[in-house]
Structure formats: structure tokens, C-alpha cells
């Protein structure tokens, strides 16, 4: 058999990794050096040359999108779609295992995944149920804490709080929440992993089964695995399984979410792998690569590696200093228009930013200019209110015990069920330890509710039961369509929102029906005996973060730097390189975090293949204030000889770019260095620096509470207090 195509287009080091015979292998290499390519070729190599059954391979990547691409690439290399091959994210793979062994881990067959918004609402409800002070136990913080415990493999009974009453109360919240989830058949993201780890740890037969099945485990982006994921990998591979791990310590960007770059050195210690280093970058021009290398050089906590390229120097990196964030957006979209004008395609262009909120300005300009675009992350399809409403109905059909779904739609659309009535149902559910749906049914049977409210609840319960009967044999698409019709969500939104918003919501609901109609159940789910409805619900929860729309259209790509990991684009814009925004304010205050931000900068720069633009705005609206910002320290770290400064437009020109009318400000602002000023939001502070005149006048104030800020005088409405 000719397998040369599996090794063509690989350099020596890559070939060594793909064909390696050592027990375990670690590919540790920088961005764009072909790590993902090597992993894909390795899978094909094992199947074709070593005749490993696709069933015996487990491949883990970071996003569902990457998993899809990986599957397609393997299929291409082999000329067939390998059946039975498990490629997925950690969450996806754990979900599949739990579905197959639901009863062994004590979950109902109908268990539901709680996405993080549902989780937050449920925790808030728990805190209220327990009659605790939400100021002392904020739901957001509790959510973080609970997930952190789970990521570290800790159940409430494993947590020592000794005699700290506050900590003891937190554990009590965790326990209450967990009991609630158990009763309702709900599983949050962290629980997917923890349950699977417990299954494999505590059930020797299962463990042996999987260890015998998966002779090979392959993991991409290993630097961003957390403790639990590593534990899972160790359990799965056992004594015999062979590990193929690729990663780059310089691209570890999820430390804030519990990822441990130390897993790389732990892996070396635990598995004693052959280590292959790839040093040739195939993605970027020499200029882009050198600049990225120089920036990451400022981190002193690196494992250290060399990256070089045979590629041309290419164009210099363009650095654009915008007067305002609006001007920055105009500039970037104009450059995308140039690109398209020169024959480039919109999907080759990516705009990367630090935080989701930044996408709005770009979207505005793209809409104005009639350029198609897609935002990854941000308001995701499955997280929109109307979609979550419709899905809640679907979830109730599937699992009556799904309390968050019940809470969500009991009065959506409004059917005259007040908070008092719902509270009555909650009480009943609490005291009888049953679901809200069951409690509501009980109360109705016992006529334990006021007549009007009782009627309303009864008709809701009947609606769900009837829908269930009607759709018992219907396809998923027909079920979805019946749900959307019966729930009358479109009408409900039309009655309470502006026509264009309501229309968008109705379109989204139609899109949801289409998504259900065209849903193809993964073969593995079908083999696992999963109903299409259950598969669809799970996929919606797991992929909420990634998908928007269906197909890969030719449109400009907008995403956060975090979600750009692993991807590449000919034309990249990194926007908003300003102190406080990127690096993010929070990370400036913590030293370890700053190097993570710098790695994020490195990830961003190394996405670019041909052309890279970096920009910052001198002023932008933040929290309702126009704030002056300084360029990010990362801008200073770019080597000057690789940069071409695009001359900033004169401030006068900014007026035309949508900055709007600005209030007059007198040259004599009456402020003096050392003077005391008051600000509506930031409180009282001392003037430490003054610059510019008229509309350009800016002031640096050291606020007692809020710290040091640069403000534009024309907008800041400072009050002189001296
Ligand atoms: P990242 O760290 O960003 O995930 P990576 O190390 O996974 O990057 P890949 O995405 O696998 O890198 O490869 C980067 C680019 O280089 C891809 O376009 C890939 O097809 C190309 N490439 C990799 N190796 C070779 C090679 N030997 N010959 C030609 N092109 C290559
Ligand atoms: Mg990769």
C-alpha cells in the first residue's frame, strides 16, 4: 500500500513524530509549526500503517470546530470517513460516556446539560431558597467557586472548612446545589468531567474496558488542560495505552479558568515520553514571526524554544493609532475593503479583540458597508433568550424534572402566574423533595392553589403533556416546529418589543426549527441508543459557545483572541491594544496574569499568515464615559524595525468619523496640578497630569478609590473641589 501521501509535506521532525514508535510522545513546539497537522497525520498513519482500528483511537481537541476539521482532514487523508473514531472535546467525550453509562453513575437516562447561564440562575435560586444574603454569597462568585472545586475533583464532603463559618456556608451551598442537580437530572459542564473521572476511577470493569479499547490517546492544545482533564487522560490510558500529546507552553491562555501548564511537565514525569520539537514555522511571514517571538521573549517563565521560517520577510506590521475606537473600526473595515478589492476573500480576514463587547463597533461599520461577517462567541445562537425559551419547552418534553427549564417558561409567555404562585410551587417541591413540575401537578390535584393561578398552572402542565403526546412519533424537526407554534413565543415577543427586534427573534425561532430539521445525529450517539431529541439538546448545550448559523459562508471573521487559538488567517487585525483593555486591567494587577496576557498577544499575532495590523484607540467609551487610554505595553514590545506606523489622522478629522458633536470646552479649564476634583463615577481624586488643549485636553487623575485614570476633559465633567 502506498502511504507516501501521509508523509509528503512533512519535514523530518514532523515525520519522526508521525511515525514514532516510542511508547509515548510529546510534541512541544511553537505556533504554526504543524502540531495539529502532525496529530492528524498520526491518526491516519496509525489506521493505515499500523492497522489500528479507528475504534481504538481517542482524539481530543479544544473546540467542536477544531474537532470537525480534524475529522474531515483524517477522512481526506484516508479517502474514507473513519467510522467509530472518537474525536471531540473533553466535554463532548465525557458526555458521550455518561450517556452510555448513565445508570452506573446514578444519572437518569434523560439527564440534561446545564449551560453556564442556567447554572448561574440555579445557583442564585439556591441561595434564595436557603435564605442567605446574596451580598455575602454572590451567585457569580459561588458559581466560580463550585466549578473550581469540581475542576479540582472536590465534592462537598472532601472540602475542609474547619471552623470558618463563611466557608462552611459556601460548602453548604455547593451541597444544596449538587443535591438539587442530582434530583433534577442536571449536569453542569464541570460535572461532565468529574462524573466521568469518578466512573473510571471507581468502576474497575469500566476502566478496564476503556483502557483496552483506547490503545491510543491523542491530545491537541495540551497546555490548556486542567487537573481533572489530566486525571481523565491518565485513567483512560492506563498502563498500556499510548499517549500522543502536542502543545505549546507559550500558548497557555486559560490559566484563569483552571488550566495548568504544569500538566506538560507532569506528563513528562508520569509518562517519560519521547520529546519532539518542531522549530520551523509554516504559517507566518518572517516579519510576523520575529515580532511575535520578540514579544513573547518578555516573559521569563518560558520553557524556551526557537522558531524560524523559510518564508519571505513579507510586509511590515502596520501599527495604527486611532483617535477614537470609532475611527479604529472605520480604518480596519477600510483595509478589509482594500483586501477584497485586491481579490482577497472576506473569510480570509479576521478581527481579533480582547473582550466580546468590542465587536459591536466593528459590526456597525460592517453592516453599514454591506460586508458579511460572523461573530464567534459573544451573543451565541443557543444563548439568545427566545432560543433558550423554546429549548426550555423542548427540555420539559424530554425531562419533566428539569427545574431550570420549568422556571424559565412557567410564565413565558405570560399566563398570569405570579411570583407568589411559583414560590408556592417551589415550597411544595422543597418539602416533598420533588421537581417543580411534579409539585405543580400535586398542588393542582390537591386544589392547593388559588383558583385563577391553579387554572393557569394546570393549562401549562396540560400543554406540555399534550405536546409530548402529539409529538411522540414525530421527527425532531416536526417536534421543534410544534413546540415553537404551541409556545407562541413569536406572538409574545411581538407584543412587547419593537417590531424589528421581535422580527429578529421570530427569524431565530425559524432558524431553530431549520436547525432541528437538518440535525444529523452523530453515528456514535445513535449507537449509544440516544434519542435524536436528547442528542440535539446536548449538542445545543455543548456547542452554544461556538456556532452561529449553519454553513461556512464567505464572511469576515470576528472573535476574541481566546477563541482564535489554533486558527490561521491571511489577514489579521488585532484591535484595542490599550493598557487596561489588553492587557486587561485585572491582569495588570496580578503578575502571573500579565504573562498570560502576553501569551494571548503571542497567540493573536501568530494567527496571521501574510498581513498583520495592530491598532489602538486613544479614547473609547467605557462604562458610559469616554476614557483616554494609553497604548498597550505590548505595542512598546514590538521591534521598531518591523513596524510601519500608519500616521494617525488629525483629531479634526475624527469629527467626521462618527464621533459625533462634541461639547465645547474652553482652553482654560481651570484645573491645576495637585488640585482636587470630583467625578460622578470614580469619586474624589487628585490631578497628577494635564495635556493638550481645547477638545484635546486630557487629564490624569489619581482617584482615591478607583485609582489612576486618564480622562478627556470635554467629556469627563469633572468638578473642581478646591
Ligand atoms: P498552533 O500552535 O497555532 O495550533 P500548529 O503548530 O498546530 O499551530 P498547524 O496549524 O498544524 O500548526 O500548521 C500551521 C500551518 O502550516 C498550516 O497551514 C499547515 O498546513 C502548514 N504546515 C505545517 N507543516 C507543514 C509542512 N511540513 N509543509 C507545508 N506546510 C505545513
Ligand atoms: Mg494547532
XYZ file of C-alpha atoms and ligand atoms in Angstrom:
754
model
C 0.000 0.000 0.000
C 1.285 3.440 -0.857
C 1.305 5.570 2.208
C 3.720 8.198 0.969
C 0.966 10.807 0.893
C 0.858 10.573 4.675
C 4.477 11.661 4.888
C 4.720 14.071 1.982
C 4.666 17.642 3.044
C 6.167 16.847 6.406
C 9.642 17.859 7.497
C 11.987 15.430 9.226
C 10.975 16.275 12.764
C 7.302 16.111 11.867
C 7.832 12.759 10.171
C 9.600 11.474 13.231
C 6.612 12.429 15.351
C 4.067 10.919 12.977
C 5.849 7.582 12.640
C 7.343 7.450 16.146
C 7.496 4.031 17.782
C 8.243 5.173 21.299
C 5.626 4.424 23.924
C 4.534 7.978 24.457
C 5.298 11.083 22.536
C 5.250 14.773 23.347
C 5.451 17.356 20.600
C 6.396 20.624 22.196
C 6.548 23.384 19.661
C 5.662 26.947 18.861
C 2.777 28.379 16.911
C 2.288 27.364 13.310
C 4.931 24.646 13.396
C 2.490 21.941 12.312
C 1.492 20.380 15.644
C -2.118 19.929 14.653
C -1.072 18.709 11.233
C 1.218 16.131 12.831
C -1.565 14.912 15.089
C -3.931 14.447 12.155
C -1.308 12.590 10.144
C -0.546 10.437 13.134
C -4.162 9.277 13.320
C -4.158 8.388 9.626
C -0.773 6.679 9.993
C -1.931 4.508 12.869
C -5.036 3.432 10.979
C -3.409 2.838 7.633
C 0.031 1.553 8.506
C -0.416 0.019 11.942
C -3.951 -1.155 11.187
C -5.206 0.269 14.424
C -8.981 0.156 14.417
C -10.497 3.652 14.389
C -12.484 2.420 17.400
C -9.232 2.148 19.293
C -8.321 5.808 18.909
C -9.354 8.740 21.034
C -8.512 12.245 19.855
C -9.193 15.317 21.952
C -9.135 18.904 20.741
C -10.166 22.206 22.192
C -13.280 23.190 20.273
C -16.015 21.404 18.376
C -14.961 23.382 15.335
C -11.429 22.006 15.553
C -12.833 18.509 16.056
C -14.921 18.847 12.907
C -11.918 19.997 10.898
C -9.802 17.201 12.287
C -12.368 14.585 11.348
C -12.575 15.975 7.835
C -8.770 16.034 7.453
C -8.402 12.438 8.622
C -11.150 11.419 6.222
C -9.353 13.182 3.367
C -6.050 11.508 4.126
C -7.617 8.062 4.338
C -10.031 8.537 1.467
C -12.921 7.382 3.678
C -14.684 8.641 6.749
C -13.409 6.516 9.592
C -16.366 5.044 11.420
C -16.263 4.769 15.151
C -13.374 7.174 15.598
C -13.814 9.298 18.707
C -12.709 12.855 18.014
C -14.085 15.539 20.257
C -13.658 17.963 23.079
C -13.239 16.756 26.641
C -16.795 17.782 27.371
C -18.176 16.067 24.294
C -16.364 12.837 25.017
C -17.367 12.760 28.670
C -20.946 13.482 27.732
C -20.940 10.511 25.383
C -19.561 8.193 28.056
C -22.067 9.362 30.636
C -24.936 8.768 28.229
C -23.736 5.229 27.691
C -23.361 4.528 31.395
C -25.964 6.824 32.889
C -27.341 4.245 35.323
C -23.878 3.248 36.511
C -23.112 6.822 37.535
C -26.532 7.326 39.065
C -27.953 9.621 36.397
C -31.362 9.299 34.781
C -31.324 8.464 31.055
C -32.895 11.833 30.412
C -30.205 13.858 32.161
C -29.736 17.381 30.849
C -26.678 19.549 30.479
C -26.831 22.869 32.303
C -25.021 25.568 30.406
C -23.317 28.244 32.405
C -26.174 30.723 32.245
C -28.621 28.081 33.529
C -26.127 27.159 36.191
C -25.885 30.747 37.329
C -29.666 31.107 37.601
C -29.947 27.869 39.501
C -27.273 28.875 41.994
C -28.995 32.187 42.536
C -32.208 30.312 43.205
C -30.439 28.023 45.670
C -29.026 30.966 47.598
C -32.516 32.457 47.861
C -34.019 29.113 48.838
C -31.517 28.866 51.645
C -32.448 32.376 52.699
C -28.881 33.571 52.583
C -27.651 37.091 51.998
C -26.860 37.484 48.305
C -24.411 40.229 49.166
C -22.368 37.844 51.258
C -22.761 34.976 48.839
C -22.968 36.436 45.338
C -24.203 33.844 42.840
C -21.459 34.648 40.324
C -18.729 34.060 42.860
C -20.393 30.883 44.104
C -20.611 29.617 40.556
C -16.890 30.187 40.115
C -16.148 28.507 43.414
C -18.302 25.451 42.740
C -16.781 24.985 39.302
C -13.330 25.403 40.734
C -13.973 22.697 43.328
C -15.256 20.383 40.626
C -12.297 21.120 38.351
C -10.071 20.101 41.213
C -12.109 16.946 41.730
C -13.610 18.013 45.069
C -17.089 17.037 46.234
C -18.626 18.955 49.153
C -17.619 16.185 51.565
C -13.961 16.499 50.500
C -13.732 20.145 51.416
C -12.250 21.066 54.725
C -13.585 24.248 56.128
C -12.841 23.522 59.764
C -14.311 26.276 61.812
C -14.684 29.064 59.325
C -18.448 29.697 59.246
C -18.388 31.564 55.935
C -16.515 28.742 54.226
C -18.846 26.222 55.839
C -21.827 28.072 54.405
C -20.239 28.048 50.943
C -19.845 24.298 51.171
C -23.479 24.064 52.237
C -24.499 25.996 49.114
C -22.390 23.691 46.970
C -24.044 20.667 48.601
C -27.563 22.049 48.240
C -26.927 22.896 44.599
C -25.483 19.479 43.941
C -28.402 17.665 45.616
C -30.735 19.733 43.536
C -28.930 18.795 40.326
C -29.000 15.119 41.285
C -32.718 15.185 41.951
C -33.470 17.001 38.710
C -31.106 15.054 36.486
C -28.969 18.097 35.698
C -25.291 18.057 34.871
C -23.155 21.188 34.578
C -20.027 21.375 32.408
C -17.552 20.641 35.177
C -19.755 17.783 36.368
C -19.494 16.100 32.960
C -15.798 15.660 33.565
C -15.928 14.895 37.249
C -18.578 12.200 36.853
C -16.604 10.543 34.096
C -13.436 10.594 36.160
C -15.324 9.069 39.081
C -16.843 6.423 36.831
C -13.444 5.323 35.585
C -11.823 5.612 38.989
C -14.442 3.704 40.948
C -15.595 1.135 38.446
C -12.716 -1.224 37.598
C -14.680 -3.069 34.918
C -15.447 0.122 33.026
C -11.924 1.359 33.445
C -10.526 -1.869 32.036
C -13.000 -1.746 29.187
C -11.892 1.705 28.047
C -8.236 1.097 28.714
C -8.403 -1.954 26.491
C -10.396 -0.122 23.889
C -8.317 3.029 23.545
C -4.851 1.879 22.677
C -4.024 5.398 21.552
C -4.973 8.743 23.010
C -4.046 11.912 21.113
C -4.437 15.388 22.596
C -4.080 18.780 20.926
C -3.542 22.048 22.862
C -2.398 20.090 25.889
C -1.050 23.221 27.606
C -4.613 24.270 28.352
C -5.830 21.124 30.104
C -6.864 21.321 33.740
C -6.223 18.943 36.601
C -9.363 16.902 36.053
C -8.747 16.523 32.337
C -5.284 15.248 33.009
C -6.657 12.797 35.577
C -9.128 11.587 32.978
C -6.418 11.073 30.407
C -4.353 9.054 32.864
C -7.315 6.867 33.747
C -8.130 6.247 30.110
C -4.645 5.364 29.015
C -3.862 3.084 31.958
C -0.679 1.035 31.822
C -0.911 0.036 28.182
C -2.381 2.981 26.344
C -0.097 5.154 24.283
C -0.220 8.888 24.521
C 0.454 11.392 21.774
C 0.376 14.865 23.171
C 1.008 18.174 21.413
C 1.179 21.604 22.914
C 2.936 24.911 23.332
C 3.565 26.423 26.745
C 3.692 29.870 25.137
C 0.066 29.490 24.146
C -1.343 28.615 27.531
C -4.160 31.151 27.896
C -6.740 29.526 30.129
C -4.939 29.667 33.463
C -7.732 31.919 34.715
C -10.117 29.040 34.146
C -8.054 26.391 35.886
C -5.794 25.225 33.066
C -2.401 24.044 34.305
C 0.553 24.463 32.032
C 2.322 22.318 34.654
C 0.479 19.379 33.134
C 3.176 19.410 30.468
C 5.969 18.781 32.950
C 3.756 16.366 34.906
C 3.215 14.465 31.688
C 6.967 14.229 31.140
C 7.385 12.965 34.700
C 4.486 10.499 34.601
C 4.919 9.069 31.119
C 8.563 9.648 30.238
C 7.685 10.396 26.618
C 9.957 10.870 23.671
C 10.023 14.623 23.129
C 9.964 16.007 19.608
C 10.488 19.672 18.954
C 9.304 21.345 15.801
C 11.062 24.578 15.036
C 10.021 25.537 11.562
C 7.012 27.766 11.249
C 4.987 27.382 8.060
C 2.279 29.861 8.758
C 3.572 33.392 9.007
C 5.969 35.712 7.210
C 9.396 36.116 8.774
C 8.434 39.605 9.923
C 5.320 38.488 11.763
C 7.128 35.554 13.305
C 10.066 37.614 14.503
C 7.815 40.235 16.043
C 5.799 37.566 17.861
C 8.986 35.908 19.098
C 10.279 39.219 20.402
C 7.084 39.970 22.290
C 6.907 36.570 23.974
C 10.596 36.935 24.877
C 9.489 39.398 27.557
C 8.063 36.523 29.565
C 10.551 34.947 31.885
C 8.516 31.846 32.769
C 9.049 30.028 29.476
C 10.235 26.571 28.616
C 12.034 28.248 25.739
C 12.190 27.310 22.089
C 13.287 28.536 18.709
C 11.032 29.182 15.801
C 12.262 30.053 12.352
C 10.804 30.214 8.902
C 11.983 29.881 5.345
C 9.231 32.273 4.397
C 9.825 35.720 2.987
C 10.165 38.786 5.149
C 6.816 39.936 3.809
C 5.206 43.237 4.651
C 5.918 45.205 7.800
C 3.378 45.067 10.601
C 1.091 48.088 10.362
C 0.546 49.966 13.593
C -2.413 52.317 13.631
C -3.015 54.859 16.354
C -6.667 55.807 16.132
C -8.037 58.888 17.727
C -11.149 57.016 18.813
C -12.480 53.469 18.814
C -14.908 54.546 16.085
C -12.050 55.644 13.909
C -10.244 52.398 14.585
C -13.261 50.455 13.311
C -13.517 52.644 10.195
C -9.859 52.130 9.464
C -9.983 48.359 9.862
C -13.038 47.914 7.686
C -11.478 50.161 5.017
C -8.416 47.892 4.977
C -10.681 44.865 4.609
C -12.305 46.584 1.650
C -8.836 47.098 0.137
C -8.144 43.409 0.635
C -11.366 42.384 -1.077
C -10.706 44.940 -3.823
C -7.359 43.263 -4.466
C -9.102 39.930 -4.987
C -8.937 38.645 -1.421
C -11.906 36.916 0.118
C -13.717 38.247 3.197
C -13.312 34.988 5.134
C -9.531 35.398 4.926
C -9.798 38.398 7.228
C -10.131 38.141 10.985
C -10.633 40.887 13.542
C -9.405 39.797 16.960
C -10.107 41.593 20.207
C -9.757 41.058 23.930
C -13.351 41.281 25.080
C -16.665 40.444 23.438
C -18.109 43.916 23.839
C -15.607 45.272 21.322
C -17.338 43.519 18.434
C -20.258 45.930 18.358
C -18.428 48.827 16.692
C -16.976 46.571 14.021
C -20.385 45.077 13.385
C -21.880 48.518 12.923
C -19.360 49.527 10.299
C -19.505 46.161 8.545
C -23.288 46.421 8.356
C -23.062 49.960 7.053
C -20.619 48.873 4.363
C -22.643 45.796 3.461
C -19.904 43.280 4.231
C -20.951 39.861 5.544
C -19.420 38.894 8.832
C -19.722 36.313 11.525
C -19.088 36.797 15.211
C -17.818 33.831 17.160
C -18.605 33.851 20.836
C -20.495 36.881 22.064
C -24.246 36.511 21.845
C -24.375 32.985 20.642
C -27.262 31.445 18.857
C -28.190 28.959 21.546
C -27.832 31.608 24.233
C -30.377 34.032 22.829
C -33.415 34.498 25.025
C -36.006 33.279 22.523
C -33.939 30.219 21.641
C -33.462 29.360 25.296
C -37.208 29.747 25.831
C -38.074 27.374 23.009
C -35.389 24.949 24.113
C -36.808 25.018 27.659
C -40.120 23.721 26.322
C -38.284 21.030 24.439
C -36.332 20.136 27.570
C -39.511 19.783 29.584
C -40.916 17.413 26.984
C -37.808 15.359 27.395
C -37.457 15.589 31.152
C -40.250 16.907 33.373
C -37.808 17.184 36.272
C -35.771 19.870 34.538
C -36.474 22.629 37.044
C -34.465 25.411 35.406
C -36.471 24.819 32.216
C -39.704 24.931 34.236
C -38.661 28.175 35.933
C -37.745 29.698 32.606
C -41.049 29.203 30.846
C -43.670 28.785 33.555
C -44.721 32.350 32.815
C -43.270 32.849 29.339
C -45.388 33.782 27.516
C -47.180 35.455 30.414
C -50.102 33.372 31.544
C -50.924 35.144 34.763
C -48.791 33.046 37.043
C -47.338 35.347 39.657
C -44.197 35.062 41.727
C -46.328 34.111 44.781
C -47.764 31.103 42.992
C -44.376 30.000 41.739
C -42.998 30.353 45.248
C -45.831 28.141 46.487
C -44.815 25.510 43.918
C -41.178 25.812 44.978
C -42.129 25.288 48.616
C -44.066 22.193 47.746
C -41.136 20.912 45.698
C -38.707 21.610 48.535
C -40.713 19.991 51.262
C -41.607 16.946 49.191
C -38.181 16.789 47.519
C -39.699 16.515 44.087
C -39.420 18.521 40.892
C -41.345 21.731 40.275
C -43.368 20.042 37.576
C -44.384 17.227 39.920
C -45.067 19.684 42.731
C -47.298 21.772 40.497
C -49.246 18.669 39.480
C -49.661 17.666 43.118
C -50.892 21.091 44.126
C -53.463 21.068 41.386
C -54.689 17.609 42.308
C -54.988 18.701 45.948
C -56.537 22.036 44.906
C -53.815 23.715 46.922
C -53.668 26.864 44.797
C -55.962 29.867 44.400
C -58.438 29.214 41.616
C -57.060 31.553 38.936
C -53.450 30.626 39.451
C -54.354 26.953 39.706
C -56.110 27.115 36.325
C -53.154 28.827 34.707
C -50.686 26.272 36.012
C -52.955 23.441 35.055
C -53.195 24.655 31.492
C -49.399 24.939 31.325
C -48.986 21.379 32.544
C -51.608 20.163 30.111
C -49.874 21.984 27.298
C -46.602 20.204 27.985
C -48.236 16.802 28.388
C -50.265 17.246 25.252
C -47.303 18.395 23.202
C -45.463 15.338 24.384
C -48.254 13.043 23.271
C -48.687 14.781 19.944
C -45.030 14.587 19.088
C -44.373 11.114 20.453
C -43.661 9.731 16.985
C -42.772 12.943 15.218
C -39.375 13.758 13.744
C -37.163 16.180 15.617
C -37.926 18.933 13.108
C -41.672 18.443 13.455
C -41.398 18.355 17.229
C -39.450 21.601 17.251
C -41.934 23.209 14.923
C -44.863 22.074 17.097
C -43.130 23.410 20.190
C -42.484 26.815 18.657
C -46.077 27.014 17.463
C -47.651 25.860 20.713
C -45.459 28.041 22.901
C -46.464 31.145 20.915
C -43.180 32.790 21.645
C -43.188 34.817 18.448
C -46.505 36.423 19.355
C -45.315 37.041 22.873
C -42.215 38.910 21.776
C -44.153 40.810 19.136
C -46.480 42.074 21.813
C -43.761 43.547 23.970
C -40.839 44.608 21.804
C -40.023 46.899 18.927
C -41.035 45.326 15.610
C -37.502 44.851 14.287
C -36.296 43.124 17.422
C -39.333 40.874 17.566
C -38.828 40.077 13.909
C -35.234 39.030 14.518
C -36.429 36.783 17.295
C -39.008 35.168 15.052
C -36.368 34.615 12.403
C -34.191 32.997 15.011
C -37.011 30.700 16.044
C -37.475 29.707 12.417
C -33.755 29.107 12.206
C -34.065 26.858 15.230
C -36.753 24.782 13.520
C -34.480 24.536 10.474
C -31.592 23.501 12.687
C -33.736 20.742 14.179
C -34.912 19.627 10.745
C -31.410 19.370 9.372
C -29.916 17.914 12.520
C -27.889 14.842 11.775
C -27.452 12.719 14.792
C -23.826 11.666 15.230
C -23.459 7.970 14.491
C -21.926 7.413 17.926
C -24.954 8.889 19.684
C -27.220 6.652 17.674
C -25.107 3.623 18.521
C -25.299 4.618 22.151
C -29.079 4.374 21.852
C -29.644 8.092 22.300
C -32.878 9.620 21.012
C -32.339 12.361 18.400
C -34.020 14.824 20.745
C -31.544 14.058 23.519
C -28.634 14.385 21.100
C -29.928 17.695 19.839
C -30.366 19.118 23.328
C -26.895 18.013 24.323
C -25.328 19.446 21.217
C -27.080 22.757 21.758
C -25.673 22.961 25.273
C -22.187 21.859 24.327
C -21.819 23.951 21.215
C -23.509 27.055 22.487
C -20.170 28.784 22.600
C -19.156 28.216 19.044
C -21.757 28.072 16.346
C -23.617 30.806 14.658
C -25.668 29.933 11.653
C -25.069 26.795 9.711
C -22.662 26.854 6.838
C -19.276 28.384 6.372
C -20.143 31.459 4.383
C -17.625 33.756 2.882
C -17.633 36.382 5.571
C -15.245 38.358 7.748
C -14.454 36.554 10.999
C -14.820 38.371 14.323
C -13.730 36.701 17.522
C -11.941 37.136 20.780
C -8.251 36.342 20.964
C -9.125 33.359 23.125
C -11.333 31.762 20.539
C -8.777 32.293 17.781
C -6.478 29.674 19.250
C -5.381 27.066 16.707
C -6.770 29.014 13.730
C -4.982 30.916 10.963
C -5.925 33.734 8.597
C -4.071 35.527 5.790
C -5.147 38.927 7.118
C -5.359 39.632 10.838
C -6.319 42.741 12.776
C -5.596 42.960 16.473
C -7.663 45.804 17.801
C -7.804 47.711 21.058
C -4.213 47.297 22.214
C -4.628 49.648 25.124
C -3.493 49.399 28.700
C -6.376 48.229 30.835
C -8.138 46.624 27.901
C -5.289 44.454 26.659
C -3.526 43.637 28.903
C -6.752 43.526 30.790
C -6.967 45.664 33.908
C -7.363 42.631 36.160
C -4.194 41.049 34.896
C -2.115 44.169 35.283
C -2.726 43.884 38.992
C -1.544 40.285 39.249
C 1.930 39.422 37.994
C 1.230 35.835 36.884
C -1.708 37.022 34.865
C 0.338 39.504 32.922
C 2.420 36.818 31.295
C -0.787 35.017 30.380
C -1.972 38.196 28.643
C 1.329 38.356 26.797
C 0.867 34.778 25.663
C -2.552 35.804 24.418
C -0.854 38.552 22.430
C 1.527 35.951 21.023
C -1.407 33.705 20.092
C -3.070 36.626 18.322
C -0.012 37.680 16.330
C 0.798 34.128 15.262
C -2.678 33.670 13.720
C -1.553 35.965 10.883
C -0.152 34.422 7.728
C 0.555 37.379 5.433
C -0.567 40.691 6.802
C -0.919 41.880 10.380
C -2.419 45.139 11.599
C -2.222 46.216 15.206
C -4.251 49.152 16.416
C -5.220 51.100 19.470
C -7.566 53.970 20.126
C -6.675 56.955 22.213
C -10.186 57.252 23.505
C -13.121 54.934 23.804
C -16.421 54.719 25.593
C -16.197 52.511 28.619
C -18.915 52.291 31.229
C -20.687 55.289 29.775
C -17.609 57.503 29.860
C -15.220 58.454 27.164
C -11.919 57.389 28.621
C -8.476 58.205 27.357
C -6.183 55.277 27.041
C -2.542 54.678 26.507
C -1.141 52.170 24.056
C -0.660 48.695 25.448
C 2.761 47.813 26.767
C 2.755 45.075 24.135
C 2.904 47.776 21.474
C 6.155 49.027 23.008
C 7.498 45.499 22.888
C 7.163 45.282 19.118
C 10.584 45.731 17.488
C 10.612 49.112 15.756
C 12.304 47.879 12.592
C 9.395 45.535 11.830
C 6.728 48.184 12.235
C 5.312 50.706 9.876
C 3.446 53.407 11.722
C 0.344 54.457 9.913
C 0.156 58.148 10.591
C -2.720 58.897 12.886
C -5.364 61.127 11.394
C -5.515 64.599 12.781
C -8.026 64.895 15.583
C -10.046 67.355 13.454
C -10.814 64.548 11.024
C -12.219 62.447 13.795
C -15.372 64.538 13.895
C -16.355 63.092 10.521
C -15.991 59.532 11.626
C -18.968 59.280 13.840
C -17.517 60.671 16.975
C -20.486 62.988 16.973
C -20.764 66.554 18.120
C -18.503 67.270 20.965
C -19.262 69.852 23.576
C -17.192 72.963 23.525
C -14.577 73.150 26.104
C -12.677 76.204 26.988
C -8.931 76.182 26.810
C -8.970 77.448 30.309
C -10.305 74.501 32.209
C -9.262 75.947 35.486
C -7.643 72.748 36.696
C -4.217 72.683 38.230
C -1.731 70.008 39.099
C -2.314 68.788 42.600
C -5.862 70.130 42.587
C -8.742 68.091 43.949
C -11.558 67.060 41.634
C -14.750 65.061 41.897
C -16.115 62.624 39.307
C -19.579 61.119 39.266
C -18.388 57.547 38.940
C -14.836 57.496 40.183
C -15.265 59.756 43.191
C -12.647 62.141 44.522
C -9.096 62.386 43.215
C -6.025 64.485 42.655
C -4.934 65.890 39.298
C -1.496 64.488 38.537
C -1.063 65.415 34.917
C -2.545 67.700 32.248
C -2.038 67.515 28.487
C -3.397 69.079 25.313
C -5.806 71.893 24.723
C -9.410 72.504 23.822
C -11.083 69.314 22.686
C -7.780 67.556 23.092
C -7.263 68.455 26.687
C -6.840 65.409 28.841
C -6.148 64.980 32.462
C -4.748 62.223 34.595
C -6.427 61.934 37.956
C -5.431 59.742 40.825
C -8.754 58.743 42.340
C -8.849 57.661 45.947
C -10.987 54.617 45.231
C -10.766 53.991 41.508
C -7.023 54.540 41.061
C -5.352 56.418 38.251
C -7.367 57.336 35.114
C -6.814 59.417 32.014
C -9.914 61.371 31.105
C -10.878 63.653 28.240
C -11.819 66.921 29.838
C -14.531 67.619 27.319
C -16.421 64.505 28.384
C -15.426 63.841 31.917
C -17.434 66.615 33.587
C -15.056 66.899 36.483
C -15.958 69.079 39.372
C -13.346 71.303 40.962
C -13.332 70.761 44.666
C -10.551 73.116 45.695
P -0.891 26.388 16.550
O 0.164 26.371 17.601
O -1.276 27.777 16.195
O -2.025 25.491 16.851
P 0.211 24.331 14.885
O 1.564 24.063 15.398
O -0.869 23.392 15.250
O -0.191 25.825 15.211
P -0.647 23.830 12.206
O -1.925 24.557 12.275
O -0.641 22.345 12.216
O 0.340 24.415 13.316
O 0.159 24.283 10.916
C 0.317 25.653 10.569
C 0.259 25.825 9.052
O 1.450 25.289 8.459
C -0.887 25.066 8.438
O -1.389 25.833 7.356
C -0.227 23.803 7.941
O -0.948 23.226 6.858
C 1.128 24.296 7.491
N 2.179 23.269 7.562
C 2.550 22.568 8.628
N 3.578 21.748 8.351
C 3.858 21.920 7.037
C 4.812 21.354 6.135
N 5.688 20.440 6.521
N 4.788 21.794 4.871
C 3.916 22.741 4.461
N 3.003 23.309 5.251
C 2.971 22.915 6.537
Mg -2.683 23.685 16.327
